[in-house]
Short mmCIF file of C-alpha atoms in Angstrom, two decimals:
data_model
loop_
_atom_site.label_atom_id
_atom_site.label_comp_id
_atom_site.label_asym_id
_atom_site.label_seq_id
_atom_site.Cartn_x
_atom_site.Cartn_y
_atom_site.Cartn_z
CA ASP A 45 0.56 -0.20 -0.20
CA LYS A 46 1.70 3.37 -1.29
CA LEU A 47 0.67 5.35 1.91
CA GLU A 48 1.92 2.25 4.05
CA THR A 49 5.27 2.44 2.42
CA ALA A 50 5.61 6.10 2.69
CA LEU A 51 5.15 6.26 6.87
CA GLN A 52 7.67 2.96 6.44
CA LYS A 53 10.39 5.58 5.05
CA LEU A 54 9.52 7.81 7.09
CA ILE A 55 9.93 6.28 10.11
CA SER A 56 13.04 4.65 8.79
CA HIS A 57 14.55 7.97 7.68
CA HIS A 58 13.59 10.06 10.94
CA ASP A 59 15.23 8.74 14.00
CA ILE A 60 12.66 10.56 17.19
CA LEU A 61 9.18 8.50 15.37
CA ARG A 62 11.12 5.60 16.54
CA ALA A 63 12.18 6.63 20.04
CA ASN A 64 9.95 4.81 23.77
CA TYR A 65 9.96 6.97 26.74
CA ASP A 66 11.53 4.57 30.19
CA PRO A 67 9.58 5.12 33.12
CA LYS A 68 12.10 4.25 35.62
CA THR A 69 15.27 6.66 33.96
CA HIS A 70 12.61 8.89 32.83
CA LYS A 71 14.09 9.35 29.41
CA LEU A 72 13.52 8.88 25.98
CA PHE A 73 16.27 5.36 24.34
CA TYR A 74 16.14 4.26 20.28
CA ASN A 75 13.97 1.11 19.91
CA PRO A 76 15.37 -0.80 17.37
CA ALA A 77 12.17 -3.07 17.08
CA HIS A 78 10.10 -0.38 15.29
CA LEU A 79 12.76 -1.09 12.23
CA SER A 80 12.00 -4.59 11.16
CA SER A 81 7.93 -4.21 12.89
CA SER A 82 4.87 -3.11 9.93
CA LEU A 83 2.78 -0.11 10.02
CA HIS A 84 -0.61 -1.12 9.89
CA ILE A 85 -2.97 1.83 8.87
CA GLU A 86 -6.57 0.83 9.98
CA GLU A 87 -9.99 1.41 7.86
CA ILE A 88 -12.67 3.17 9.76
CA ARG A 89 -15.56 3.27 7.26
CA THR A 90 -18.36 6.79 8.97
CA ASN A 91 -21.54 8.22 7.22
CA TYR A 92 -20.02 11.72 8.12
CA TYR A 93 -16.60 12.86 9.99
CA PRO A 94 -14.92 14.42 12.50
CA ASP A 95 -17.28 12.31 14.34
CA ASN A 96 -16.62 12.85 18.42
CA ALA A 97 -17.16 8.86 18.32
CA ILE A 98 -14.96 8.29 16.41
CA TYR A 99 -12.38 10.75 17.71
CA GLN A 100 -12.62 8.30 21.00
CA GLN A 101 -11.62 5.44 18.85
CA ILE A 102 -8.53 6.31 17.68
CA ASN A 103 -7.44 8.71 20.90
CA ALA A 104 -6.35 5.38 22.83
CA THR A 105 -3.30 5.82 25.16
CA PHE A 106 0.27 4.63 23.48
CA ALA A 107 1.82 2.44 26.23
CA LEU A 108 4.91 4.49 25.58
CA GLU A 109 7.89 1.96 26.45
CA LYS A 110 7.11 0.05 23.57
CA ASP A 111 4.61 1.15 21.11
CA LEU A 112 5.60 2.82 18.11
CA LEU A 113 4.46 6.86 19.30
CA LEU A 114 2.84 7.49 15.47
CA ARG A 115 -1.00 6.01 14.86
CA ALA A 116 -2.15 6.55 10.78
CA TYR A 117 -6.22 5.53 9.95
CA LEU A 118 -8.21 5.53 6.84
CA ILE A 119 -11.64 6.96 7.79
CA ARG A 120 -13.64 6.51 4.67
CA THR A 121 -16.98 8.42 4.42
CA PRO A 122 -19.18 8.81 1.56
CA ALA A 123 -18.50 11.72 0.35
CA GLN A 124 -14.38 11.78 1.03
CA THR A 125 -11.75 9.59 2.41
CA TYR A 126 -9.53 11.39 4.95
CA LEU A 127 -6.02 10.28 6.16
CA HIS A 128 -5.73 10.63 10.17
CA LEU A 129 -1.96 10.93 11.46
CA ILE A 130 -1.64 10.73 15.71
CA LEU A 131 1.71 11.61 16.83
CA HIS A 132 2.97 11.83 20.32
CA HIS A 133 4.10 14.99 21.74
CA LEU A 134 7.07 13.16 22.70
CA VAL A 135 8.72 13.21 18.91
CA THR A 136 6.74 15.84 17.38
CA ASP A 137 6.53 19.56 17.92
CA GLY A 138 5.06 22.48 15.96
CA VAL A 139 7.61 22.66 14.01
CA SER A 140 8.73 18.89 13.23
CA TRP A 141 4.76 18.61 12.33
CA ARG A 142 5.95 20.82 8.85
CA ILE A 143 9.18 18.44 7.99
CA LEU A 144 7.80 15.41 8.81
CA LEU A 145 4.20 16.41 6.42
CA GLU A 146 6.98 17.99 3.92
CA ASP A 147 8.56 14.23 3.72
CA PHE A 148 5.91 12.36 3.60
CA THR A 149 4.16 14.50 1.06
CA LYS A 150 7.20 14.36 -1.40
CA LEU A 151 7.28 9.83 -0.81
CA LEU A 152 3.68 9.91 -1.69
CA THR A 153 4.36 12.12 -4.75
CA ASP A 154 7.21 9.71 -5.27
CA PRO A 155 7.60 6.27 -3.69
CA SER A 156 11.04 5.67 -4.95
CA LEU A 157 12.47 8.86 -3.50
CA HIS A 158 15.09 8.63 -1.22
CA LEU A 159 15.02 11.09 1.31
CA THR A 160 17.89 13.66 1.80
CA ASN A 161 20.51 12.95 4.53
CA LYS A 162 19.47 14.62 8.35
CA ALA A 163 21.06 17.74 8.52
CA ALA A 164 21.77 16.89 12.45
CA SER A 165 19.77 13.76 14.61
CA TYR A 166 17.97 14.71 18.06
CA GLN A 167 20.29 13.07 19.84
CA THR A 168 23.35 15.51 18.20
CA TYR A 169 20.96 18.32 18.58
CA ALA A 170 20.49 17.67 22.20
CA GLU A 171 23.97 16.79 22.92
CA LYS A 172 24.83 20.29 21.27
CA TYR A 173 21.64 22.21 23.20
CA ALA A 174 22.93 20.44 26.74
CA ALA A 175 26.33 21.98 25.89
CA PHE A 176 25.24 25.43 24.87
CA ALA A 177 22.96 25.47 28.23
CA ALA A 178 25.94 24.19 30.30
CA ARG A 179 27.99 27.24 28.37
CA CYS A 180 25.45 30.11 29.64
CA ASN A 181 25.66 29.12 33.16
CA PRO A 182 22.17 31.10 33.75
CA ASP A 183 21.15 31.81 37.44
CA PRO A 184 18.38 30.43 38.31
CA ARG A 185 17.52 33.20 40.30
CA LEU A 186 16.84 35.47 37.67
CA TRP A 187 14.14 33.13 36.57
CA GLN A 188 13.05 32.88 40.44
CA ASN A 189 12.40 36.61 40.76
CA LYS A 190 10.23 37.08 37.54
CA SER A 191 7.69 34.90 39.12
CA ALA A 192 4.11 35.84 39.10
CA PRO A 193 0.89 34.85 40.33
CA CYS A 194 -0.94 32.12 38.89
CA PHE A 195 -4.43 32.42 37.87
CA MET A 196 -7.71 30.89 36.20
CA LEU A 197 -9.90 32.16 33.31
CA GLY A 198 -12.66 32.62 33.87
CA THR A 199 -16.05 30.42 32.80
CA GLN A 200 -18.78 31.88 34.05
CA ASN A 201 -18.81 33.08 30.23
CA ALA A 202 -16.96 29.88 28.63
CA VAL A 203 -18.46 29.48 25.61
CA PRO A 204 -19.35 24.89 24.66
CA TYR A 205 -17.24 24.43 22.17
CA LYS A 206 -19.88 23.25 19.40
CA LYS A 207 -21.18 27.30 19.64
CA MET A 208 -17.18 28.53 19.11
CA LYS A 209 -16.39 29.85 15.64
CA SER A 210 -12.93 30.87 14.41
CA LEU A 211 -11.68 34.16 12.71
CA GLU A 212 -9.04 34.42 10.51
CA PHE A 213 -7.73 38.03 8.43
CA VAL A 214 -4.90 38.44 6.33
CA LEU A 215 -2.75 41.19 7.21
CA CYS A 216 -1.50 43.82 4.11
CA THR A 217 1.89 43.53 3.03
CA ALA A 218 2.58 47.21 4.54
CA ASP A 219 1.06 46.22 7.76
CA THR A 220 3.20 43.21 8.07
CA GLN A 221 6.39 45.37 7.13
CA LYS A 222 5.56 47.17 9.92
CA LEU A 223 5.28 44.48 12.80
CA MET A 224 8.56 42.71 10.97
CA HIS A 225 10.56 45.76 10.58
CA THR A 226 9.49 48.50 12.52
CA ALA A 227 8.81 46.65 16.02
CA ALA A 228 11.64 44.30 15.10
CA GLY A 229 9.93 41.44 16.53
CA LYS A 230 9.82 37.58 15.47
CA PRO A 231 6.17 36.08 14.63
CA ASN A 232 6.43 34.29 17.78
CA GLU A 233 7.47 37.37 19.88
CA LEU A 234 4.63 39.57 18.58
CA LEU A 235 2.60 36.49 18.98
CA ILE A 236 2.94 36.09 22.76
CA THR A 237 3.36 40.78 22.98
CA ALA A 238 -0.71 40.46 21.69
CA LEU A 239 -1.46 37.58 24.03
CA VAL A 240 0.31 39.63 27.01
CA ARG A 241 -1.90 42.55 26.10
CA ALA A 242 -5.25 41.06 25.37
CA VAL A 243 -5.19 39.06 29.18
CA LYS A 244 -4.44 42.44 30.61
CA LYS A 245 -7.14 44.12 28.76
CA LEU A 246 -9.68 41.58 29.56
CA TYR A 247 -8.45 40.81 33.66
CA GLY A 248 -6.44 43.50 33.95
CA ILE A 249 -3.75 41.30 34.89
CA ASN A 250 -0.14 42.62 34.63
CA PRO A 251 2.50 42.10 34.28
CA ILE A 252 2.17 38.06 33.56
CA CYS A 253 4.56 35.48 33.78
CA ILE A 254 3.88 32.72 30.80
CA ASP A 255 5.69 29.74 30.77
CA ILE A 256 6.60 28.13 27.39
CA GLU A 257 7.40 24.54 26.41
#
């Protein structure tokens, strides 16, 4: 199957997708068993999708110490077919998702494709990151002195999920230039700034401390 072949190549290429978690040492480790085991894409037929009952069925708990931390489902409806991928947050994040999807798309387009060599393995990245942190010699008192009281968002005016609406808009070129160059900030920093200003306006809290993973 083309989908299974592409996903299997993706798992073989990206080391982190073959990682598991050792609850005794509280560390990730590479599991070579995932190289020889085959990935199975489960097919589900339903009259419509998304469906909460299907979400509950497929969002089962991973056995972190042994399971492949990636699942794939092919969900077929009378109108359309969906590929639903589930990856545990131990093996992916918002940045790596884009890399994985890009490689997956390439493999689907050309099943004979050999992905290019990785710029660095996850292990190399972790080692370099630890070495950088050691050189910086951070003083924990700096952050301890910046602690702020925790608060809970009010629930009295909470809107049920099914009644929520999404608002999307695109900034024009001129406004984008102002934000990126005049404000001299990175996109993530600008989004955090917007969050801080919104919390201050809604709840009157200033300053606030945001813990970012």
